[in-house]
Coordinates of C-alpha atoms and ligand atoms in Angstrom, one line a residue:
M190 CA -32.4 -8.7 6.4
A191 CA -32.5 -6.8 3.1
T192 CA -31.9 -8.9 0.0
A193 CA -29.9 -7.7 -2.9
P194 CA -29.1 -8.8 -6.4
D195 CA -25.9 -10.6 -6.9
Q196 CA -23.6 -7.8 -7.7
A197 CA -20.4 -9.7 -7.0
N198 CA -19.5 -10.0 -10.6
G199 CA -19.9 -7.4 -13.3
Q200 CA -18.2 -9.5 -16.1
R201 CA -20.2 -9.4 -19.3
K202 CA -19.8 -10.9 -22.8
G203 CA -19.4 -8.8 -25.8
I204 CA -16.8 -6.6 -24.3
N205 CA -13.6 -5.7 -26.2
Q206 CA -10.6 -7.6 -25.1
D207 CA -8.7 -7.2 -28.3
E208 CA -5.9 -4.7 -28.4
S209 CA -6.3 -4.1 -32.1
K210 CA -9.8 -2.8 -31.4
V211 CA -8.8 -0.2 -28.9
P212 CA -10.0 3.1 -30.4
E213 CA -7.8 6.1 -31.1
Y214 CA -8.0 8.4 -28.1
V215 CA -6.7 11.7 -26.8
L216 CA -6.2 11.9 -23.0
P217 CA -7.1 15.1 -21.2
D218 CA -3.9 17.1 -20.7
L219 CA -2.7 16.6 -17.2
M220 CA -0.6 19.8 -17.2
T221 CA -3.0 22.3 -18.8
S222 CA -5.9 24.0 -17.1
P223 CA -9.1 24.6 -19.0
D224 CA -8.1 28.3 -19.5
G225 CA -4.9 27.2 -21.2
T226 CA -2.6 27.9 -18.2
K227 CA 0.4 25.5 -18.2
T228 CA 1.7 23.7 -15.1
N229 CA 5.5 24.2 -15.0
S230 CA 6.5 23.8 -11.4
I231 CA 5.7 22.0 -8.2
A232 CA 4.2 25.3 -7.0
D233 CA 1.9 25.5 -10.0
W234 CA 0.9 21.9 -9.5
K235 CA 0.3 22.2 -5.7
T236 CA -1.4 25.5 -5.6
S237 CA -3.5 25.3 -8.7
R238 CA -3.6 22.4 -11.1
R239 CA -3.8 19.7 -8.5
K240 CA -6.9 21.3 -7.0
E241 CA -8.6 21.6 -10.3
V242 CA -7.9 17.9 -11.1
L243 CA -9.1 16.8 -7.7
E244 CA -12.3 18.8 -8.1
L245 CA -13.0 17.2 -11.5
F246 CA -12.7 13.7 -10.0
T247 CA -14.9 14.8 -7.2
N248 CA -17.6 16.3 -9.3
H249 CA -17.6 13.9 -12.2
V250 CA -16.4 10.5 -10.9
Y251 CA -16.4 9.7 -7.2
G252 CA -18.6 12.5 -5.7
N253 CA -18.1 15.0 -3.0
F254 CA -17.6 14.1 0.6
P255 CA -20.5 15.8 2.4
D256 CA -19.7 18.9 4.5
K257 CA -21.7 17.8 7.5
N258 CA -19.7 16.9 10.6
V259 CA -20.6 13.6 12.2
T260 CA -19.3 12.4 15.5
I261 CA -16.7 9.6 15.1
R262 CA -15.7 7.6 18.2
F263 CA -13.1 4.9 18.6
S264 CA -13.7 2.2 21.1
T265 CA -10.8 0.1 22.3
D266 CA -11.6 -2.5 24.9
S267 CA -8.8 -4.4 26.6
T268 CA -10.7 -7.6 26.3
K269 CA -10.5 -7.2 22.6
Q270 CA -6.7 -7.4 22.6
W271 CA -4.6 -10.6 22.6
E272 CA -1.3 -12.0 21.6
V273 CA -0.8 -13.9 18.3
L274 CA 2.0 -15.5 16.2
G275 CA 3.6 -17.1 19.2
G276 CA 3.7 -13.8 21.2
K277 CA 5.4 -11.9 18.4
A278 CA 2.4 -9.7 17.8
I279 CA -0.6 -8.1 19.4
R280 CA -4.0 -8.3 17.8
K281 CA -6.8 -6.0 18.6
E282 CA -10.2 -4.9 17.5
I283 CA -11.2 -1.3 17.4
G284 CA -14.7 -0.1 17.0
I285 CA -15.0 2.9 14.7
Q286 CA -18.4 4.4 15.4
F287 CA -19.9 6.8 12.9
G288 CA -22.7 9.0 14.3
Q289 CA -24.4 8.5 17.6
G290 CA -27.6 7.5 19.3
E291 CA -30.1 5.6 17.2
E292 CA -28.4 6.6 14.0
Q293 CA -25.0 5.0 14.1
V294 CA -22.9 2.7 12.1
T295 CA -19.9 0.8 13.6
A296 CA -17.1 -0.7 11.6
T297 CA -14.5 -2.9 13.3
L298 CA -10.8 -2.4 12.5
L299 CA -8.8 -5.6 13.0
L300 CA -5.2 -4.6 13.7
T301 CA -2.2 -6.9 14.2
I302 CA 1.0 -5.2 15.3
P303 CA 4.4 -6.8 15.6
K304 CA 5.9 -6.2 19.1
S305 CA 8.5 -3.5 18.7
D306 CA 10.2 -0.8 20.8
K307 CA 9.2 1.8 18.3
P308 CA 6.1 2.6 16.2
V309 CA 5.9 0.4 13.2
P310 CA 4.7 1.1 9.6
C311 CA 1.4 -0.4 8.6
F312 CA -0.6 -1.7 5.7
L313 CA -4.3 -0.8 5.8
G314 CA -7.0 -2.2 3.6
Y315 CA -10.5 -3.4 3.4
N316 CA -11.5 -7.0 3.0
F317 CA -14.5 -8.3 1.0
D318 CA -16.2 -10.7 3.4
G319 CA -15.6 -9.8 7.0
N320 CA -12.5 -9.6 9.2
H321 CA -13.0 -13.2 10.4
T322 CA -12.5 -14.4 6.8
T323 CA -8.9 -13.0 6.7
T324 CA -7.6 -15.3 9.4
D325 CA -8.2 -18.7 11.2
D326 CA -8.0 -16.9 14.5
K327 CA -11.1 -17.9 16.4
R328 CA -11.1 -14.7 18.5
V329 CA -11.7 -12.4 15.6
S330 CA -15.3 -11.4 15.7
I331 CA -17.8 -12.0 13.0
T332 CA -19.4 -9.1 11.3
K333 CA -23.2 -8.6 11.7
S334 CA -23.4 -6.4 8.6
W335 CA -24.8 -7.6 5.3
V336 CA -22.5 -9.9 3.4
R337 CA -22.8 -11.2 -0.1
N338 CA -24.3 -14.7 -0.4
K339 CA -21.6 -17.1 -1.7
N340 CA -19.9 -20.3 -0.6
Q341 CA -20.9 -20.7 3.0
V342 CA -22.8 -17.5 3.3
K343 CA -26.5 -17.8 3.2
Q344 CA -29.1 -15.1 3.9
N345 CA -26.4 -12.4 3.7
Q346 CA -25.1 -13.3 7.2
A347 CA -21.5 -14.2 7.9
S348 CA -20.9 -17.1 10.2
E349 CA -18.2 -19.3 11.7
D350 CA -18.3 -21.5 8.6
D351 CA -16.5 -18.9 6.5
R352 CA -13.7 -18.1 9.0
G353 CA -10.3 -18.0 7.3
C354 CA -11.7 -18.5 3.7
Q355 CA -9.8 -15.4 2.5
A356 CA -6.7 -15.9 4.6
S357 CA -4.5 -16.5 1.5
R358 CA -5.1 -12.8 0.6
W359 CA -3.8 -11.6 3.9
P360 CA -0.4 -13.1 4.6
C361 CA -0.3 -11.7 8.1
A362 CA 2.6 -13.7 9.5
E363 CA 4.9 -12.6 6.7
I364 CA 3.8 -9.0 6.9
I365 CA 4.5 -9.0 10.7
K366 CA 7.8 -10.8 10.2
Q367 CA 8.8 -7.9 7.9
G368 CA 8.1 -5.4 10.6
Y369 CA 4.8 -4.1 9.4
A370 CA 1.4 -3.9 11.2
L371 CA -1.7 -5.0 9.3
G372 CA -5.0 -3.3 9.6
T373 CA -8.1 -4.6 7.9
M374 CA -11.8 -3.7 8.0
Y375 CA -14.9 -5.1 6.3
Y376 CA -16.0 -2.6 3.7
G377 CA -19.6 -3.6 4.1
D378 CA -19.5 -2.4 7.7
V379 CA -19.1 1.1 6.3
D380 CA -21.5 0.7 3.4
P381 CA -23.1 -2.6 2.3
D382 CA -22.1 -3.2 -1.4
Y383 CA -25.5 -3.2 -3.1
H384 CA -27.7 -0.5 -4.4
D385 CA -30.4 0.5 -2.0
E386 CA -30.6 4.2 -2.9
F387 CA -28.1 4.9 0.0
Q388 CA -30.5 4.1 2.9
N389 CA -28.0 1.9 4.7
G390 CA -24.3 2.3 5.6
I391 CA -22.9 5.7 6.5
H392 CA -24.6 7.8 3.8
P393 CA -27.8 8.7 5.7
L394 CA -25.8 10.0 8.6
F395 CA -24.6 12.8 6.4
Y396 CA -27.9 13.8 4.9
A397 CA -29.0 17.4 5.3
E398 CA -32.4 18.0 6.8
G399 CA -35.0 16.4 4.5
Q400 CA -32.4 14.8 2.2
T401 CA -33.0 11.2 1.3
K402 CA -30.1 10.4 -1.1
P403 CA -26.8 11.9 -2.2
T404 CA -27.1 14.6 -4.9
K405 CA -25.8 14.1 -8.4
N406 CA -22.3 15.2 -7.4
Q407 CA -22.1 13.7 -3.9
W408 CA -20.4 10.5 -3.0
G409 CA -21.4 7.0 -3.9
S410 CA -20.1 3.9 -2.1
I411 CA -16.4 4.3 -3.2
G412 CA -16.5 7.7 -1.6
A413 CA -18.0 6.3 1.6
W414 CA -15.4 3.5 1.7
A415 CA -12.6 6.0 1.2
Y416 CA -14.0 8.1 4.1
G417 CA -14.0 5.0 6.3
L418 CA -10.3 4.4 5.6
S419 CA -9.5 8.0 6.5
Q420 CA -11.3 7.4 9.8
A421 CA -9.2 4.3 10.4
L422 CA -6.1 6.5 9.8
N423 CA -7.5 9.0 12.3
Y424 CA -7.6 6.1 14.8
L425 CA -4.0 5.0 13.9
E426 CA -2.8 8.5 14.7
T427 CA -3.9 7.9 18.2
D428 CA -2.3 4.4 18.5
T429 CA 1.3 4.8 19.7
S430 CA 2.4 1.4 18.5
V431 CA 1.9 2.4 14.9
N432 CA 3.7 5.1 12.9
A433 CA 0.8 6.9 11.4
K434 CA 3.0 8.7 8.9
R435 CA 3.9 5.3 7.4
V436 CA 0.5 3.9 6.5
A437 CA 0.2 2.2 3.1
V438 CA -3.4 2.0 1.9
I439 CA -4.0 -1.2 -0.1
G440 CA -7.0 -2.7 -2.0
H441 CA -7.9 -5.3 -4.5
S442 CA -10.3 -4.8 -7.3
R443 CA -13.2 -2.6 -6.3
L444 CA -11.3 -2.0 -3.1
G445 CA -8.3 -1.1 -5.2
K446 CA -10.4 1.6 -6.8
T447 CA -11.2 2.7 -3.3
S448 CA -7.5 2.7 -2.2
L449 CA -6.7 5.0 -5.1
W450 CA -9.4 7.4 -4.3
T451 CA -8.4 7.3 -0.7
G452 CA -4.7 8.0 -1.5
A453 CA -5.7 10.8 -3.8
T454 CA -8.0 12.5 -1.3
D455 CA -6.2 12.0 1.9
Q456 CA -2.6 13.1 1.6
R457 CA -1.6 11.6 5.0
F458 CA -1.4 8.2 3.4
W459 CA 2.2 7.2 2.8
I460 CA 1.9 4.7 -0.1
T461 CA -1.1 3.9 -2.2
I462 CA -1.5 0.4 -3.6
S463 CA -3.9 -0.7 -6.3
N464 CA -4.2 -4.4 -7.0
N465 CA -6.1 -5.3 -10.2
S466 CA -8.3 -2.2 -9.7
G467 CA -9.4 -1.9 -13.4
C468 CA -12.2 0.3 -14.6
G469 CA -12.8 3.3 -12.2
G470 CA -9.4 2.4 -10.7
A471 CA -6.1 2.4 -12.5
A472 CA -7.3 1.6 -16.0
L473 CA -7.7 4.4 -18.6
H474 CA -11.3 4.8 -19.5
R475 CA -10.7 6.0 -23.0
R476 CA -9.2 2.6 -24.1
K477 CA -12.6 1.0 -23.7
F478 CA -10.8 -2.3 -23.1
G479 CA -12.5 -4.8 -20.8
E480 CA -15.0 -3.2 -18.4
T481 CA -16.4 0.1 -19.7
V482 CA -18.0 3.1 -17.9
Q483 CA -21.5 2.0 -19.1
V484 CA -21.1 -1.6 -17.9
I485 CA -19.7 -0.6 -14.5
N486 CA -22.5 2.0 -14.0
R487 CA -25.1 -0.5 -15.0
V488 CA -24.0 -3.3 -12.7
F489 CA -22.8 -1.1 -9.8
P490 CA -24.9 2.0 -9.9
H491 CA -24.0 2.9 -6.4
W492 CA -20.2 3.0 -6.7
F493 CA -19.7 6.4 -8.3
C494 CA -21.6 9.7 -8.2
D495 CA -24.6 10.0 -10.4
Q496 CA -22.9 12.5 -12.6
F497 CA -20.6 9.6 -13.8
V498 CA -23.5 8.0 -15.5
E499 CA -23.5 10.9 -18.0
Y500 CA -20.4 9.3 -19.5
N501 CA -21.8 6.0 -20.4
E502 CA -20.5 5.3 -23.9
K503 CA -19.0 8.8 -23.8
E504 CA -15.6 8.2 -22.4
A505 CA -14.1 10.9 -24.5
E506 CA -16.2 13.5 -22.7
I507 CA -15.1 12.7 -19.1
P508 CA -13.0 15.7 -18.1
V509 CA -10.4 13.4 -16.6
D510 CA -8.9 10.1 -17.2
Q511 CA -7.2 7.8 -14.6
H512 CA -3.6 9.0 -15.3
M513 CA -4.7 12.1 -13.5
L514 CA -5.8 10.1 -10.5
M515 CA -2.2 8.7 -10.3
A516 CA -0.9 12.2 -10.5
L517 CA -3.0 13.3 -7.5
I518 CA -1.0 10.9 -5.4
A519 CA 2.3 12.5 -6.4
P520 CA 4.9 12.9 -5.0
R521 CA 3.9 10.1 -2.6
P522 CA 4.6 6.6 -3.7
V523 CA 2.0 4.6 -5.7
Y524 CA 2.1 1.0 -6.8
V525 CA -0.2 -0.5 -9.5
A526 CA -0.4 -4.3 -10.1
S527 CA -2.2 -6.2 -12.8
A528 CA -2.6 -9.9 -13.7
T529 CA -2.1 -11.4 -17.1
A530 CA -5.5 -13.2 -17.2
D531 CA -7.4 -10.2 -15.8
L532 CA -8.2 -8.7 -19.1
W533 CA -11.5 -7.4 -17.7
A534 CA -9.4 -4.9 -15.7
D535 CA -7.2 -4.0 -18.7
P536 CA -3.6 -4.6 -17.5
K537 CA -2.1 -2.4 -20.2
G538 CA -4.5 0.5 -19.4
E539 CA -3.6 0.1 -15.7
F540 CA 0.1 0.5 -16.6
L541 CA -0.5 3.4 -19.0
S542 CA -2.3 5.4 -16.3
L543 CA 0.8 5.2 -14.3
A544 CA 3.0 6.0 -17.3
H545 CA 0.9 9.0 -18.3
S546 CA 1.4 10.5 -14.8
D547 CA 5.0 11.1 -15.8
P548 CA 4.8 14.9 -16.2
V549 CA 3.7 15.4 -12.6
Y550 CA 6.3 13.0 -11.2
A551 CA 8.9 14.6 -13.4
L552 CA 8.2 17.9 -11.6
Y553 CA 9.5 16.1 -8.5
G554 CA 12.6 15.0 -10.4
E555 CA 11.5 11.4 -11.2
S556 CA 12.2 9.6 -14.4
A557 CA 9.7 8.3 -16.9
M558 CA 8.0 4.9 -16.3
G559 CA 9.2 3.6 -19.7
K560 CA 7.9 0.4 -21.2
M561 CA 5.4 -2.0 -19.6
P562 CA 7.4 -4.9 -18.1
N563 CA 6.9 -8.5 -19.0
A564 CA 4.9 -10.8 -16.8
D565 CA 6.3 -11.5 -13.4
Q566 CA 8.8 -8.6 -13.6
A567 CA 8.3 -5.7 -11.3
V568 CA 9.5 -2.2 -12.2
I569 CA 10.2 0.1 -9.3
N570 CA 10.9 3.5 -10.6
G571 CA 11.4 5.9 -7.7
S572 CA 8.0 6.6 -6.3
R573 CA 6.1 4.5 -8.8
G574 CA 6.0 0.7 -9.0
Y575 CA 4.2 -1.7 -11.3
H576 CA 4.0 -5.4 -11.9
L577 CA 2.0 -7.8 -14.1
R578 CA 1.6 -11.0 -12.2
K579 CA 1.0 -14.2 -14.2
G580 CA -2.5 -15.5 -13.4
K581 CA -6.0 -14.5 -12.6
H582 CA -7.8 -11.6 -10.9
N583 CA -6.7 -12.0 -7.3
I584 CA -4.3 -10.8 -4.7
T585 CA -1.6 -13.3 -3.9
G586 CA 1.6 -13.8 -1.9
Y587 CA 3.5 -12.7 -4.9
D588 CA 1.7 -9.4 -5.0
W589 CA 2.3 -8.8 -1.3
S590 CA 6.0 -9.7 -1.6
K591 CA 6.3 -6.9 -4.2
Y592 CA 4.4 -4.4 -2.1
I593 CA 6.6 -5.2 0.9
E594 CA 9.7 -4.8 -1.2
F595 CA 8.4 -1.4 -2.5
A596 CA 7.5 -0.3 1.1
N597 CA 10.9 -1.4 2.3
Q598 CA 12.7 0.8 -0.3
H599 CA 10.6 3.8 0.8
L600 CA 11.3 3.2 4.5
K601 CA 15.0 3.8 3.9
Ligands
LIG1162 C1 -16.1 -7.0 -11.0 C2 -16.2 -5.5 -11.5 C3 -14.9 -5.0 -11.4 C4 -14.2 -5.3 -10.1 C5 -14.5 -6.6 -9.5 C6 -14.2 -6.9 -8.0 O1 -17.2 -7.7 -11.3 O2 -16.7 -5.5 -12.8 O3 -14.9 -3.6 -11.6 O4 -14.4 -4.3 -9.2 O5 -15.8 -7.0 -9.7 O6 -14.3 -6.0 -7.2 O7 -13.9 -8.0 -7.7

């Protein structure tokens, strides 16, 4: 088993968490192309400016998805399907196989679906420690992929001992009761979360002849994880019990950065939810509040494309900022959530990204986000939602209750 440094936590001392020290900054203009062309209509946005913005994020932040086609197979085995929640729901495990033969990687999608006479909407998101940690259900299989050493995990191997340890983050019974399916996958099945020069996970499957690592503008781990979620959605399109046009992609923290990039790049996703995603997610880089580009690139050199390293301590030179990522999701719904004690993720910067996406949402007739709400008050403003939960960096029942409320409004 490969060993890896402890990259669970990037928090560092000497980082600005004082609002009065936020520098003056000018955000790149969402509505103006480099040649000065203005975006005045939905058509301008869709046919031209959106493409430019997407390309900038691709080339400078998250990296390109490789062109190479790799075989993807779904395996559904009837023995991996059983009833749960007193017969109210079906749970199943689906293997998503990337590549074939000796070179293949398999991720397991754990899907719990309320029994219903029509296809149901679904929340889909990665978990941090393995599917078996999201539930006490003994039938859920234990990942064989690399997992981070912590609590019960030794030698980077998951075991029975950590079953259910993350269950509070996955209120499955409540989600099912509200009529939604819940799909979750271990992100490390797709790409283990440590820097090994991209030798493990799905990256090598996509290398061109002779290539040994992604080029400067090709995907890092966030790109690979996003690709994995799109494959899970491809599976959901084949599953008649789920309404694949109503799949909300959700993620916490680094997986919130991932859900935003997924929602931006794959327009099939219905709703995009970012929970405490911070730097490289919902927070504006130019505020340099909490985690900065340099810190994130130093601690997690594998998350973004190599080009992004050029912007260490040069936030003003990034051709985009994260309000433009929110705009890429328009007009589809997007929800951002912060937590009061999660200053590392810059709650105000997370809200401001959403607010500065106003001009694109306005093209679609939506009103401005207005002022940041107080703690424990959610704003749902048409297609955009935000709340600032009291408490620490985490995803809780409170957060989920707001996501369900937001989804319910958009189901109507
Ligand atoms: C932190 C990292 C954050 C966030 C977080 C997490 O250490 O600095 O960007 O991603 O980890 O994913 O829990």
